[in-house]
């Protein structure tokens, strides 16, 4: 038997999260069973548990976790993998567990120079970031404004845009400004006076594109004063699509193509150190509810990572 975290209902994680025993999965011909070394926890998981994504009783119990890194435990003859291979699974299902079953086409070889915790926390945010950049068509000629530049998605947007040669202005709380400077961006604080702060940071330049990872009216209103709506790409501002901005979520064929194509380059960039995945906290079966509570509140910059223990 093996352990797995589930949510038995919707609500406070302390009330609804549980650890259950399940059978160790067996692979079909094109499947891979991965012994989990680390799995990324994302805000979506927390919102799902709290019922913010819907409360349909037929979906219970909820299995959680969408990205994982580990070692192949067993593999089907047609999978292309064998026991002992170090891999990353994305997108994964039910990743907060000791073992994960996945179709081989969702399994990717983990670079030897990339740690399990970092590998497990890279791809969900990473492919989203690359999708925004590709949709906007960012090049070295751009002056890019990034809202939420110190978050999981925003930090990768900043790193990739700077690497492409773009000038990057990024909004973040004051405590993350040094981090943004080290990443090559010019930081500005969101909140009162944001428009003036951006103008000062631009130092006479003109914004050519905006990537928004926060979805607030403040971010979109300021952006609409700087560029045409079609030059604003957001991952969160669904309430503002009538303004003509572009929102990406992986549902269109273009968006899916961008995300599929991003996986291998992201793994290589993280292994080489061009992209840094910061780990804020690791947790196990016993303190999962505490980690879920922290993630939607004020918490350190970086990813929360589950390690079976």
XYZ file of C-alpha atoms in Angstrom:
309
model
C 0.000 0.000 0.000
C 0.995 3.648 -0.451
C -0.052 6.993 1.025
C -1.880 9.785 -0.775
C -3.299 13.171 0.282
C -6.947 13.775 -0.580
C -9.609 16.312 0.319
C -12.762 14.654 1.621
C -14.782 17.852 1.243
C -14.517 21.569 0.490
C -13.388 24.039 3.119
C -10.615 24.659 5.627
C -7.688 22.376 4.769
C -7.324 21.424 8.439
C -10.865 20.037 8.333
C -10.934 18.321 4.944
C -7.429 17.114 4.093
C -6.712 13.483 4.872
C -4.020 10.892 4.228
C -5.401 7.691 2.766
C -3.900 4.331 1.834
C -4.142 3.289 -1.804
C -2.739 0.489 -3.915
C 0.573 1.128 -5.638
C -0.488 1.618 -9.283
C 0.523 -0.763 -12.042
C 1.507 0.597 -15.468
C -0.183 -0.202 -18.726
C 1.946 -0.685 -21.866
C 2.488 3.070 -22.397
C 2.383 4.129 -18.738
C 4.973 4.978 -16.121
C 4.714 4.637 -12.349
C 6.887 7.221 -10.586
C 8.042 7.047 -6.979
C 7.555 10.647 -5.878
C 10.568 12.504 -4.538
C 8.918 15.950 -4.690
C 5.670 17.513 -5.895
C 4.879 21.191 -6.358
C 1.986 22.756 -4.460
C 0.251 25.549 -6.341
C -2.420 28.133 -5.475
C -4.858 26.245 -7.724
C -4.665 23.226 -5.384
C -5.541 25.407 -2.410
C -8.406 27.164 -4.205
C -9.738 23.758 -5.262
C -9.800 22.504 -1.678
C -11.426 25.674 -0.370
C -14.203 25.399 -2.954
C -13.206 28.529 -4.860
C -13.234 26.548 -8.117
C -16.644 24.990 -7.435
C -18.138 22.633 -4.872
C -19.582 19.762 -6.877
C -19.993 16.812 -4.496
C -19.532 14.278 -7.301
C -15.890 15.362 -7.626
C -15.085 14.285 -4.078
C -12.739 13.054 -2.815
C -10.291 15.425 -4.505
C -6.868 14.246 -5.601
C -4.327 17.053 -5.524
C -1.092 18.116 -7.173
C -0.269 18.689 -10.854
C 3.522 18.476 -11.124
C 5.982 15.982 -9.741
C 9.576 14.787 -9.951
C 10.797 11.369 -8.965
C 12.267 8.026 -9.985
C 10.590 5.501 -12.256
C 9.291 2.617 -10.145
C 7.814 0.593 -13.001
C 7.284 1.247 -16.697
C 5.261 -0.282 -19.494
C 7.113 -1.922 -22.370
C 6.018 0.812 -24.801
C 6.766 3.765 -22.512
C 10.410 4.356 -23.415
C 11.382 4.436 -19.727
C 12.739 1.925 -17.266
C 12.981 1.581 -13.509
C 15.524 3.961 -12.001
C 15.136 6.774 -14.542
C 14.905 10.222 -12.941
C 11.934 12.036 -14.423
C 9.522 14.952 -14.214
C 5.796 14.470 -14.789
C 3.784 17.375 -16.145
C 0.889 17.650 -16.259
C 0.453 15.130 -13.471
C -2.579 13.980 -11.517
C -2.781 13.147 -7.814
C 0.842 14.197 -7.287
C 0.646 14.606 -3.499
C 1.321 10.936 -2.986
C 4.064 8.343 -2.713
C 3.468 7.046 -6.248
C 2.045 8.623 -9.398
C 0.763 6.901 -12.528
C 1.242 8.849 -15.770
C 0.998 8.440 -19.516
C 4.493 8.286 -20.968
C 3.871 11.368 -23.108
C 3.591 13.401 -19.890
C 6.910 12.134 -18.562
C 10.142 14.030 -19.208
C 13.693 13.124 -18.296
C 15.035 15.193 -15.408
C 18.458 16.754 -16.050
C 21.031 15.387 -13.632
C 21.990 18.912 -12.522
C 18.424 19.792 -11.513
C 17.242 18.886 -8.014
C 13.998 17.005 -7.455
C 12.389 19.843 -5.479
C 13.239 22.416 -8.141
C 12.176 20.132 -10.990
C 8.828 19.455 -9.333
C 8.085 23.175 -9.054
C 9.158 24.460 -12.445
C 6.823 23.455 -15.213
C 3.347 24.652 -14.271
C 4.575 28.205 -13.713
C 7.223 27.892 -16.417
C 5.013 26.894 -19.323
C 2.520 29.589 -18.325
C 5.281 32.195 -18.357
C 6.574 31.093 -21.759
C 3.030 31.096 -23.131
C 2.603 34.763 -22.180
C 5.929 35.734 -23.720
C 5.270 33.815 -26.945
C 1.732 35.179 -27.238
C 3.026 38.716 -26.885
C 6.013 37.979 -29.150
C 8.575 39.544 -26.820
C 11.967 40.311 -28.377
C 15.078 42.209 -27.422
C 13.527 45.384 -28.812
C 10.693 45.397 -26.278
C 10.194 47.414 -23.129
C 8.112 45.010 -21.075
C 6.035 45.791 -17.996
C 5.445 42.729 -15.801
C 2.831 42.836 -13.065
C 3.738 40.479 -10.225
C 7.352 40.066 -11.256
C 8.431 38.232 -8.094
C 5.746 35.526 -8.188
C 6.181 32.005 -9.517
C 5.076 32.897 -13.058
C 6.303 36.484 -13.034
C 9.841 35.622 -11.981
C 10.227 33.271 -14.947
C 8.710 35.882 -17.269
C 11.312 38.349 -16.015
C 14.213 35.901 -16.393
C 13.254 34.834 -19.910
C 12.516 38.391 -21.086
C 15.825 39.695 -19.733
C 17.631 36.776 -21.383
C 15.959 37.750 -24.679
C 17.383 41.262 -24.313
C 14.174 43.089 -23.413
C 14.093 45.990 -20.971
C 11.906 44.860 -18.062
C 9.978 46.943 -15.527
C 8.383 44.751 -12.864
C 5.908 45.439 -10.083
C 6.327 43.772 -6.696
C 6.213 44.489 -2.983
C 9.168 46.416 -1.606
C 10.684 43.316 0.023
C 11.190 41.741 -3.417
C 12.836 44.697 -5.151
C 16.408 43.552 -4.559
C 15.494 40.167 -6.021
C 14.125 41.830 -9.154
C 17.233 43.979 -9.548
C 19.375 40.858 -9.313
C 17.208 39.336 -12.049
C 17.868 42.288 -14.336
C 14.541 44.109 -13.959
C 13.749 47.619 -12.750
C 11.367 47.204 -9.771
C 8.412 49.392 -8.907
C 6.011 49.089 -5.977
C 2.354 48.482 -6.709
C -0.328 50.462 -4.930
C -0.831 54.205 -4.720
C 1.282 56.128 -7.229
C 1.904 53.078 -9.454
C 1.485 54.982 -12.739
C 3.961 57.664 -11.669
C 6.437 55.053 -10.410
C 6.325 53.237 -13.750
C 6.867 56.485 -15.660
C 9.894 57.254 -13.515
C 11.304 53.742 -13.977
C 10.899 53.997 -17.750
C 13.289 56.980 -17.807
C 11.908 58.261 -21.103
C 11.313 54.858 -22.714
C 7.905 53.683 -23.934
C 6.283 50.437 -22.834
C 5.688 48.135 -25.798
C 3.977 45.258 -24.029
C 2.542 44.142 -20.695
C 2.381 40.736 -19.035
C 0.017 40.580 -16.079
C 0.153 37.752 -13.536
C -1.996 39.325 -10.804
C -5.272 40.244 -12.510
C -6.136 43.324 -10.455
C -8.040 46.277 -11.888
C -5.139 48.478 -10.817
C -2.715 46.495 -12.988
C -5.007 46.482 -16.037
C -6.085 50.134 -15.740
C -2.482 51.341 -15.549
C -1.526 49.095 -18.457
C -4.341 50.358 -20.684
C -2.952 53.858 -20.271
C 0.403 52.658 -21.613
C -0.335 50.299 -24.518
C -3.119 49.130 -26.798
C -5.301 46.389 -25.243
C -3.981 43.644 -27.556
C -0.476 44.290 -26.191
C -1.586 43.217 -22.700
C -1.380 39.475 -21.999
C -2.755 38.252 -18.679
C -3.081 34.922 -16.926
C -5.582 36.185 -14.375
C -7.694 39.175 -15.515
C -10.697 37.254 -16.847
C -12.999 40.042 -15.759
C -11.320 42.452 -18.173
C -11.459 40.543 -21.464
C -14.129 42.940 -22.740
C -11.435 45.623 -22.690
C -9.675 43.758 -25.496
C -6.793 42.319 -23.487
C -5.543 38.793 -24.201
C -5.956 36.166 -21.473
C -4.136 32.835 -21.865
C -4.875 29.658 -19.934
C -3.689 26.751 -22.070
C -7.112 26.137 -23.609
C -6.460 27.370 -27.169
C -4.417 25.386 -29.666
C -1.856 28.206 -29.838
C -1.549 28.276 -26.067
C -1.210 24.483 -25.871
C 1.483 24.572 -28.562
C 3.462 27.224 -26.682
C 3.294 25.179 -23.500
C 4.251 21.852 -25.058
C 7.226 23.421 -26.797
C 8.411 25.079 -23.584
C 8.944 21.965 -21.445
C 12.363 20.759 -22.560
C 13.932 24.249 -22.856
C 12.672 25.122 -19.375
C 14.226 21.998 -17.870
C 17.509 22.824 -19.602
C 17.417 26.468 -18.458
C 16.751 25.446 -14.860
C 19.534 22.871 -14.923
C 21.986 25.456 -16.282
C 20.970 28.041 -13.688
C 19.520 30.523 -16.170
C 16.197 30.059 -14.395
C 16.253 29.805 -10.618
C 13.463 27.980 -8.825
C 13.335 29.151 -5.227
C 11.945 26.803 -2.603
C 10.153 28.571 0.237
C 9.121 25.514 2.216
C 8.941 21.736 2.082
C 6.211 19.772 3.826
C 5.047 16.203 4.188
C 1.946 14.214 5.014
C 1.718 15.497 8.580
C 1.859 19.252 7.910
C 0.068 19.511 4.554
C -2.899 21.430 5.976
C -0.566 24.046 7.438
C 1.191 24.467 4.078
C -2.159 24.836 2.281
C -3.181 27.558 4.730
C 0.064 29.476 4.293
C 0.078 29.453 0.503
C -2.923 31.732 -0.011
C -1.754 34.172 2.665
C 1.426 36.163 3.139
C 4.304 33.747 2.718
C 7.963 33.799 1.684
C 8.840 34.157 -1.996
C 9.267 30.794 -3.641
C 7.542 27.473 -4.117
C 5.969 25.125 -1.590
C 7.097 21.562 -2.191
C 5.634 18.285 -0.912
C 8.123 15.538 -0.104
C 6.683 12.173 0.994
C 7.814 11.730 4.590
